[in-house]
mmCIF file of C-alpha atoms and ligand atoms in Angstrom:
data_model
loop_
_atom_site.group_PDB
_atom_site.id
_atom_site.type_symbol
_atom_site.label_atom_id
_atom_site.label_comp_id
_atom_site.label_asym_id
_atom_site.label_seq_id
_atom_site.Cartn_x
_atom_site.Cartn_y
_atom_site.Cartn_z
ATOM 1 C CA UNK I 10 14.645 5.645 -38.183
ATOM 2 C CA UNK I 11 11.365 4.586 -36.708
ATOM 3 C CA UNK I 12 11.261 4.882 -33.109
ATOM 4 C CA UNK I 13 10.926 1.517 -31.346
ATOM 5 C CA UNK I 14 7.535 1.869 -29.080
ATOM 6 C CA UNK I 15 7.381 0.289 -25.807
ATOM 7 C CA UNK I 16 4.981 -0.680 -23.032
ATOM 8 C CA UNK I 17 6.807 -1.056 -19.527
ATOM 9 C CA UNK I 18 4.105 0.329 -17.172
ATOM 10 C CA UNK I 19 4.953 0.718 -13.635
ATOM 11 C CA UNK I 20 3.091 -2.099 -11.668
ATOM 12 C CA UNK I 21 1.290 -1.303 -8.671
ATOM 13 C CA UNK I 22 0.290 -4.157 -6.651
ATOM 14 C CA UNK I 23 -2.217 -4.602 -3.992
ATOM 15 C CA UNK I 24 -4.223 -7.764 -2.647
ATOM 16 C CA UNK I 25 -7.369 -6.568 -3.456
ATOM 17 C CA UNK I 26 -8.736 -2.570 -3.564
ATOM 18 C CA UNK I 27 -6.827 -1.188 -1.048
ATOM 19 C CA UNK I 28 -3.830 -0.269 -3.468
ATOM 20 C CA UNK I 29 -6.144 2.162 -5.161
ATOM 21 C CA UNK I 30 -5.692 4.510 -2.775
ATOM 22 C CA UNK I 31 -1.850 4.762 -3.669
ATOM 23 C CA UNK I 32 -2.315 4.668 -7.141
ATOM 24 C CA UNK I 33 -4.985 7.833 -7.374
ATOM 25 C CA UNK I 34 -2.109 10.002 -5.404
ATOM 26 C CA UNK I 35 0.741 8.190 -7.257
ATOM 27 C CA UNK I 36 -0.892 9.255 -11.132
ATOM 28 C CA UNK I 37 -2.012 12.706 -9.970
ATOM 29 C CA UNK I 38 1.984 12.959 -8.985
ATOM 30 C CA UNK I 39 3.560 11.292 -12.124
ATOM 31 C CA UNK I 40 0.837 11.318 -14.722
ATOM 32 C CA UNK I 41 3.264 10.774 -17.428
ATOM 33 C CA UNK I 42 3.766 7.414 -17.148
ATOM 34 C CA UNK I 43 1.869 3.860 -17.856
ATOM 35 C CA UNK I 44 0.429 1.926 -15.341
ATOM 36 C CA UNK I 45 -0.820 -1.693 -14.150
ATOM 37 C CA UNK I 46 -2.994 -1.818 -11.385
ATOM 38 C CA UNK I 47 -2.841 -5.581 -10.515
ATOM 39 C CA UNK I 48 -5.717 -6.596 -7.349
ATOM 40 C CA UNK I 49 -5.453 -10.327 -6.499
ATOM 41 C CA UNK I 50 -9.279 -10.066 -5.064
ATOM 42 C CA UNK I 51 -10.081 -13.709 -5.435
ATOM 43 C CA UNK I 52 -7.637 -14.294 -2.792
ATOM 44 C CA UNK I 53 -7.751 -11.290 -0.714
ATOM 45 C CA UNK I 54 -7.820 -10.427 2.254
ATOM 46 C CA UNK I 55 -3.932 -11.304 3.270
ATOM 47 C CA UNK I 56 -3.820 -9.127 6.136
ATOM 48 C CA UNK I 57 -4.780 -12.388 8.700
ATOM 49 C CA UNK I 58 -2.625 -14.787 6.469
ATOM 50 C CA UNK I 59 0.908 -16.426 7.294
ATOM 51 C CA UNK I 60 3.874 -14.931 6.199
ATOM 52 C CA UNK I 61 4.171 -18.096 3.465
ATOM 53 C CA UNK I 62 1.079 -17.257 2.058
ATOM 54 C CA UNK I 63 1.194 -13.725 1.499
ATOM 55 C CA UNK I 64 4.544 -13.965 -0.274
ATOM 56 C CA UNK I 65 3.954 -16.973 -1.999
ATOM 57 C CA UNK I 66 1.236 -14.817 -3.379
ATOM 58 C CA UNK I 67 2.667 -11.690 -3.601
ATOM 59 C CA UNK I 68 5.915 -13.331 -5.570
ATOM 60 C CA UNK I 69 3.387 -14.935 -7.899
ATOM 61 C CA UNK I 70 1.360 -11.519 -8.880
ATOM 62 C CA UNK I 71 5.046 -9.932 -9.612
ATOM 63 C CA UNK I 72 6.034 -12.326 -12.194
ATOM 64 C CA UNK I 73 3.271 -11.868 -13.614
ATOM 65 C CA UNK I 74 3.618 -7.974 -13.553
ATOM 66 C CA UNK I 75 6.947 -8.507 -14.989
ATOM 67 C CA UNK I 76 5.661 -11.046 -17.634
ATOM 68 C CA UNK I 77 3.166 -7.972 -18.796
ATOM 69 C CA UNK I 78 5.969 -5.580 -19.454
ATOM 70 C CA UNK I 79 6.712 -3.924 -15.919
ATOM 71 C CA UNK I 80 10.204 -3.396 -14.803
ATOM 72 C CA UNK I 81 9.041 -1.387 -11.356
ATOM 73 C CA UNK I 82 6.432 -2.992 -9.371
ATOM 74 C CA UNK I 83 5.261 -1.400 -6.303
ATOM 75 C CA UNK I 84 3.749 -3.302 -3.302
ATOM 76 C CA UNK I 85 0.787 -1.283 -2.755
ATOM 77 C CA UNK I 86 -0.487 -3.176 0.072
ATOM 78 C CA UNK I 87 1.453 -3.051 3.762
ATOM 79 C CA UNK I 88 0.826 -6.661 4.600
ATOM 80 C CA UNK I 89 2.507 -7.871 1.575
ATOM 81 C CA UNK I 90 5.529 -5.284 2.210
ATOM 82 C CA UNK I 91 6.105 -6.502 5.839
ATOM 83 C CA UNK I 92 5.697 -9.687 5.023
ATOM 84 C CA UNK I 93 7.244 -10.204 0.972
ATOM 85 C CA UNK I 94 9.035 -7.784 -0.138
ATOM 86 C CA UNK I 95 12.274 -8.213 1.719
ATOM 87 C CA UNK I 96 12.363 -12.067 0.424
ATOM 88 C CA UNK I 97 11.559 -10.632 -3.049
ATOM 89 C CA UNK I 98 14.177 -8.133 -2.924
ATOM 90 C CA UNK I 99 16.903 -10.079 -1.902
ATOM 91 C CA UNK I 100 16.193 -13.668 -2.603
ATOM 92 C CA UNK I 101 14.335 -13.657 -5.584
ATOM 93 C CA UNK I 102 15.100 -10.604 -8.080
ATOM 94 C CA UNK I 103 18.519 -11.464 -8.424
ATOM 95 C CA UNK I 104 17.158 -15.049 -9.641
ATOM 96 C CA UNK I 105 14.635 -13.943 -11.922
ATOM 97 C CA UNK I 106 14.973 -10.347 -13.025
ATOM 98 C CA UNK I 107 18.236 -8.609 -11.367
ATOM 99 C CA UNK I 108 18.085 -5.521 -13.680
ATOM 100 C CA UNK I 109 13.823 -5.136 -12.180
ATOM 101 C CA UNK I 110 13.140 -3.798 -8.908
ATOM 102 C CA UNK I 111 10.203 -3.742 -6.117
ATOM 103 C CA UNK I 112 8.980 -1.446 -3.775
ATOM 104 C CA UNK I 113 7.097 -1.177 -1.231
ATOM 105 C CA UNK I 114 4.541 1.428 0.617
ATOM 106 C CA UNK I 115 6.239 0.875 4.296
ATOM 107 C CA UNK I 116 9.533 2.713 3.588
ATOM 108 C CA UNK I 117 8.790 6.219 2.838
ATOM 109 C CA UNK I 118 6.258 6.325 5.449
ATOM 110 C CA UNK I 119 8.767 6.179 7.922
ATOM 111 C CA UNK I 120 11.164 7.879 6.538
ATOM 112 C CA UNK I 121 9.402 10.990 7.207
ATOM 113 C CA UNK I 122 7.359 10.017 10.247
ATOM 114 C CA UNK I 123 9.665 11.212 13.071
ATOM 115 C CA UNK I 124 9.378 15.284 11.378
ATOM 116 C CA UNK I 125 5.732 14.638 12.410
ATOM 117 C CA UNK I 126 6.044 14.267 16.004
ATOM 118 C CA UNK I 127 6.508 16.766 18.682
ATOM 119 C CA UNK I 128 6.458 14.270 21.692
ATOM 120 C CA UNK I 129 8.509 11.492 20.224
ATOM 121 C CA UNK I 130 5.492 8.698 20.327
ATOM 122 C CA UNK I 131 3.722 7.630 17.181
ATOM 123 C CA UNK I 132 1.215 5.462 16.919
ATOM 124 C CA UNK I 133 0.867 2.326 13.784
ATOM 125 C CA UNK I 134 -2.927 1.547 12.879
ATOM 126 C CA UNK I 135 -2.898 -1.839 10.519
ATOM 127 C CA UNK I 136 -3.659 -5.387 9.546
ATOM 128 C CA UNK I 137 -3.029 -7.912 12.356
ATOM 129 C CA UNK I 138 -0.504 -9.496 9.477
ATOM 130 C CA UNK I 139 1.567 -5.706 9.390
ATOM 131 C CA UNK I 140 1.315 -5.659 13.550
ATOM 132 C CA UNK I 141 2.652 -8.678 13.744
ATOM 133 C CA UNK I 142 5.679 -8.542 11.254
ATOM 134 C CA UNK I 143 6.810 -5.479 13.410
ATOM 135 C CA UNK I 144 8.311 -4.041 10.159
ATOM 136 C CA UNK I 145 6.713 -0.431 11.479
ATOM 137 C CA UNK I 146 9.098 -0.842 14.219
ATOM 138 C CA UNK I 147 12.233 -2.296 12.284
ATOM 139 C CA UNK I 148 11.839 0.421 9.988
ATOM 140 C CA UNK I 149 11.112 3.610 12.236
ATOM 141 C CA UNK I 150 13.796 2.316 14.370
ATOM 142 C CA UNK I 151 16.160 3.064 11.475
ATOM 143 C CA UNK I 152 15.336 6.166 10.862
ATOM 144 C CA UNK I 153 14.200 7.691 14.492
ATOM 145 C CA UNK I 154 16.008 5.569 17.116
ATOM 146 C CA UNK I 155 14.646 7.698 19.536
ATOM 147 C CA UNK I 156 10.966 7.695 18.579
ATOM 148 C CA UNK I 157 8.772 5.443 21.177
ATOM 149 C CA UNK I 158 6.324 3.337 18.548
ATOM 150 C CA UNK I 159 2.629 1.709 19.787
ATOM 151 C CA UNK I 160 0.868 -0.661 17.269
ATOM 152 C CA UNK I 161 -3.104 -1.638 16.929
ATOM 153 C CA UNK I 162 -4.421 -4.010 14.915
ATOM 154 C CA UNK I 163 -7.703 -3.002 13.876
ATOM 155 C CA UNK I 164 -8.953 -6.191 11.955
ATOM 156 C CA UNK I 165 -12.469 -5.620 11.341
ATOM 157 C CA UNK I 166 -11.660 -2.505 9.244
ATOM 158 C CA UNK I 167 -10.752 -4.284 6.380
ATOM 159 C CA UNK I 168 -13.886 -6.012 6.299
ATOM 160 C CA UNK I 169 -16.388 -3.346 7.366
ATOM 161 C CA UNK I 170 -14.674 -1.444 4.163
ATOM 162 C CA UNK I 171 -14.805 -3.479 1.815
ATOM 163 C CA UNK I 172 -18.685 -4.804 2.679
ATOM 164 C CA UNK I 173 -19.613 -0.990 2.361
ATOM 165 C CA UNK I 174 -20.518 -0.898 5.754
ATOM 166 C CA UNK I 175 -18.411 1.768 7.410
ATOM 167 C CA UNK I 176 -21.281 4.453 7.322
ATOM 168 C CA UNK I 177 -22.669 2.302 9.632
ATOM 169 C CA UNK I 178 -23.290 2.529 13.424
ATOM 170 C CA UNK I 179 -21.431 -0.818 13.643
ATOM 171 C CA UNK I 180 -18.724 0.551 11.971
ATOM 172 C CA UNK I 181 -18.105 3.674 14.367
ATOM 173 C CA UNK I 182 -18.057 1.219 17.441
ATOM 174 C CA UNK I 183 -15.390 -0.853 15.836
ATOM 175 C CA UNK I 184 -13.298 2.288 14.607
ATOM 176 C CA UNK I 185 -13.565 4.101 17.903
ATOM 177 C CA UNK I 186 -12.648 1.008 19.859
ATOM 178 C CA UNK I 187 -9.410 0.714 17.957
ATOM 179 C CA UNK I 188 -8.300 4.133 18.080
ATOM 180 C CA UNK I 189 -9.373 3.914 21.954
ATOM 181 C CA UNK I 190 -6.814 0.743 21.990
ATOM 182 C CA UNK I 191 -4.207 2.505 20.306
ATOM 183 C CA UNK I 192 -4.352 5.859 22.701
ATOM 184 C CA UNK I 193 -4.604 4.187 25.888
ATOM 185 C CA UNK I 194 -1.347 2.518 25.117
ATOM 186 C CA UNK I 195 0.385 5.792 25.094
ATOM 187 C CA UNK I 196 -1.971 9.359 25.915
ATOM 188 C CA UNK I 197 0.756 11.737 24.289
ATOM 189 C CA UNK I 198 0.966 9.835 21.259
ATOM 190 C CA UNK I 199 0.950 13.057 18.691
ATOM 191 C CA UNK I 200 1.350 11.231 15.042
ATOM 192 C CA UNK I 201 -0.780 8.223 13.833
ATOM 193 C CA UNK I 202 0.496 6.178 10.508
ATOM 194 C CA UNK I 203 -2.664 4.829 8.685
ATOM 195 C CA UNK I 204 -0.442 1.898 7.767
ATOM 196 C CA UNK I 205 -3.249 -0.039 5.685
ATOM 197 C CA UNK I 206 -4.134 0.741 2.203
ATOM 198 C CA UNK I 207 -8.049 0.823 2.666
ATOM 199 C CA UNK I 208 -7.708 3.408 5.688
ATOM 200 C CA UNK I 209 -8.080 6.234 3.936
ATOM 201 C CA UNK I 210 -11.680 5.469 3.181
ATOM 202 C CA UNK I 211 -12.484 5.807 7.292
ATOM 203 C CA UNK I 212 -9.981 8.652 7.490
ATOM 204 C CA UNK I 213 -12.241 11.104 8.574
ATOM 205 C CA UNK I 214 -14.266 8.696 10.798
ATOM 206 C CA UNK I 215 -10.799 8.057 12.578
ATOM 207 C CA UNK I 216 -9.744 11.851 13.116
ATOM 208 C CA UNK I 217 -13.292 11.923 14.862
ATOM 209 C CA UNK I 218 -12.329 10.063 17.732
ATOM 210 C CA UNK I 219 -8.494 11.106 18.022
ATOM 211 C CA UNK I 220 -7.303 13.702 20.385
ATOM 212 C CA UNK I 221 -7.384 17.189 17.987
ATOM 213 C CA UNK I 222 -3.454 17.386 18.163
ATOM 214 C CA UNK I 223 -2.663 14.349 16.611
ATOM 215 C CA UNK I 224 -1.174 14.366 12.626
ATOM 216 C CA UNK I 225 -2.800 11.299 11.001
ATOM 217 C CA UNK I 226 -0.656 10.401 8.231
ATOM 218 C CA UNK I 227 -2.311 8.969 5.018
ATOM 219 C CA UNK I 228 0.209 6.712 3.016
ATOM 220 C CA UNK I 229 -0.945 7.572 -0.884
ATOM 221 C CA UNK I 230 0.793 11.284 -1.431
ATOM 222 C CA UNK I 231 4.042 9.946 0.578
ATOM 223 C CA UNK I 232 4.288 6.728 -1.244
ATOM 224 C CA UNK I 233 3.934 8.764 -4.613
ATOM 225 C CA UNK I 234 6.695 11.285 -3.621
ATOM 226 C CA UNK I 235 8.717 8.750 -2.594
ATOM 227 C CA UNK I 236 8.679 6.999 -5.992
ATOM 228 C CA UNK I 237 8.841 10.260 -7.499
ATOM 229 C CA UNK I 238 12.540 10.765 -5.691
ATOM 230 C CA UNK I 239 12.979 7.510 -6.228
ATOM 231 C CA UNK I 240 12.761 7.784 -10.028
ATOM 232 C CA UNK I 241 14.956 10.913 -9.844
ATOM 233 C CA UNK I 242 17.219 9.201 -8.002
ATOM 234 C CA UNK I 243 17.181 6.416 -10.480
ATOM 235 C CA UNK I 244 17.403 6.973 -14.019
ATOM 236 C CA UNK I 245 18.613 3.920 -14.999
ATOM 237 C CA UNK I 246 14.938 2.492 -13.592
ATOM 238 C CA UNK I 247 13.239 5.772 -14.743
ATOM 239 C CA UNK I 248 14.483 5.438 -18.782
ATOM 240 C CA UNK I 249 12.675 1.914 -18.565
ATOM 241 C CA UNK I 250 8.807 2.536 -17.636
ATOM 242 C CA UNK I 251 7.412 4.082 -20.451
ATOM 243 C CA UNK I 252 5.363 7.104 -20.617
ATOM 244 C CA UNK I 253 1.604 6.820 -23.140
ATOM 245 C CA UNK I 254 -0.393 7.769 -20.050
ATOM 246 C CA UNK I 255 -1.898 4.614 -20.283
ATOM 247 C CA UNK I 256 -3.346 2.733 -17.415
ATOM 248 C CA UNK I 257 -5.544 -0.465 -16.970
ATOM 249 C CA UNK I 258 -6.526 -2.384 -14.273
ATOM 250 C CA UNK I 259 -6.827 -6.592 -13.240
ATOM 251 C CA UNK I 260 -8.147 -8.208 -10.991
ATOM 252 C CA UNK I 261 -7.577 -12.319 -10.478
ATOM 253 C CA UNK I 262 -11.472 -12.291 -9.607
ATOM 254 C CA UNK I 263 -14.692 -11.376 -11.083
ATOM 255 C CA UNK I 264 -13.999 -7.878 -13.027
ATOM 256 C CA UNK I 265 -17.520 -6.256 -12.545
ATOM 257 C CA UNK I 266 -17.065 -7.440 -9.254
ATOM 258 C CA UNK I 267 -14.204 -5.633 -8.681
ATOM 259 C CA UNK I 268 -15.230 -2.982 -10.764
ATOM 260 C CA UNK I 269 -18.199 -2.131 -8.435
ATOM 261 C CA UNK I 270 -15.628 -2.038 -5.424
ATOM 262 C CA UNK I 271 -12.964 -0.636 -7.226
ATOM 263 C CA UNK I 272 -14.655 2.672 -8.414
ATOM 264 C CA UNK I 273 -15.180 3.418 -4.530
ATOM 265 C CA UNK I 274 -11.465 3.386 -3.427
ATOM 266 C CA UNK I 275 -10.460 4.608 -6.772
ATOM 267 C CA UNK I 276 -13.029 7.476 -7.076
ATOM 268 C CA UNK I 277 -13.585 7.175 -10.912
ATOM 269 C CA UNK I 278 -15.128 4.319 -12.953
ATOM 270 C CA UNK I 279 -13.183 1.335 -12.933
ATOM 271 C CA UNK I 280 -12.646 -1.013 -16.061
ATOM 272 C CA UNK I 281 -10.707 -4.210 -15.196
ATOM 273 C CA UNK I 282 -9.844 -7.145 -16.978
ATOM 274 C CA UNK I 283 -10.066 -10.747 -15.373
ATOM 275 C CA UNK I 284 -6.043 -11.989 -14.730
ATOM 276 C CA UNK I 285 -5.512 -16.028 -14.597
ATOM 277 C CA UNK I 286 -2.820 -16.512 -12.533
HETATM 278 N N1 DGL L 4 -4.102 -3.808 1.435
HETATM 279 C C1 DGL L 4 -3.835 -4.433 2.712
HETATM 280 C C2 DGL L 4 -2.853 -3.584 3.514
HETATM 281 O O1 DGL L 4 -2.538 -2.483 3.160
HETATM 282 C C3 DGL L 4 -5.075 -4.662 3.518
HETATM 283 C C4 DGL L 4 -6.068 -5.605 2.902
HETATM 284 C C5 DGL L 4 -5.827 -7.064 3.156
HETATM 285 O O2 DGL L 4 -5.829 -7.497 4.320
HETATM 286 O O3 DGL L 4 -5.659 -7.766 2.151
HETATM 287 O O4 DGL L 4 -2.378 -4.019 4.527
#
């Protein structure tokens, strides 16, 4: 008999570029399997939107994941975990797809964040739309009651990123003054979650003006060994997302646009295909 052939990527999900940083670390852990990178671009940023807007969105561009064959769909973006996918998780999927599930990036960050900390104070760098949700706290609190947690909202990172302007001189005043924020809150802080998908890009810019002893913790290589477990874990999830290697890219903007962008966060040439919503 001729074996049916399917196409169930895994759909990774990110307002914009950011999510590219998660999906390079995610496909060098589980290269096997087929992927959708969906970027809603056209309406990006969502880090300074309302909680409405983001999942409004965010609920939109999974539908439309699932509608292209995906029965996983990770949020690759922290504003749209703190701020959608509890509502998608609970209110919606059992409505429109109970047997398909979403994830988000926030989770196995801080699962693993209190191993990382000697003095018991962490510090969250993100969008002023993750600060503000306080899911960093709700979660860590969970996990490490006893950890003390100190957020910053850096909001002109986002920005100076994605305008290729963070080899700048501009650029190192804003991502100093941040940092400065965050440390001032708390001086022993010894563990810093990047907890923004673009961060990665100023990584090294950021290390530059933390105290030496402090772990900075990069989201991409968690998140992909945390869906790694997670697929372990989950067979019944695992035996639906097919495996061709496969993996193509949209954006709901202008593809060379995003293309241009895209190939930056991603590190390899990006070919994406224009999404209507
Ligand atoms: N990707 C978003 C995040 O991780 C940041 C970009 C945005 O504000 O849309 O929070």
């Amino acid at each position: 008999m001729e074996e049916k052939k399917t196409y169930q990527p895994i759909g990774i999900f990110d307002s914009g570029f950011g999510g590219l940083t998660v999906l390079k670390e995610i496909v060098s852990e589980l290269p096997q399997y087929d992927y959708i990178y969906l970027g809603d671009s056209a309406r990006a940023p969502y880090g300074s939107r309302s909680f409405e807007t983001v999942y409004e969105y965010a609920l939109e561009c999974v539908e439309h994941l699932f509608n292209m064959g995906c029965h996983l769909v990770v949020l690759a973006c922290n504003t749209a975990s703190a701020k959608a996918l509890r509502t998608i998780q609970q209110k919606d999927l059992p409505k429109i797809a109970p047997s398909k599930r979403v994830l988000g990036v926030i989770r196995p960050t801080t699962e693993i964040i209190g191993k990382h900390s000697k003095t018991g104070h962490v510090g969250v760098l993100g969008t002023q739309g993750t600060v503000n949700s306080e899911s960093y706290l709700v979660e860590i609190e969970k996990f490490f009651p006893e950890l003390k947690v100190y957020q910053q909202a850096c909001p002109m990172w986002v920005p100076l990123i994605e305008n290729s302007e963070f080899d700048n001189e501009g650029a190192e005043f804003f991502i100093k003054k941040y940092v400065d924020e965050l440390m001032a809150q708390q001086k022993n802080i010894d563990a810093v979650i990047l907890a923004c998908t673009h961060y990665p890009l100023i990584q090294d810019k950021i290390k530059k003006y933390l105290p030496k002893n402090v772990d900075l913790l990069s989201q991409g290589s968690i998140v992909a060994k945390g869906l790694k477990d997670y697929l372990q874990r989950h067979p019944e999830i695992e035996k639906e997302c097919s495996k061709n290697k496969l993996l193509n890219f949209y954006t709901t903007d202008l593809p060379e646009t995003f293309d241009k962008a895209a190939s930056l966060f991603y590190g390899e040439i990006v070919k994406s295909q224009h999404l209507d919503l």
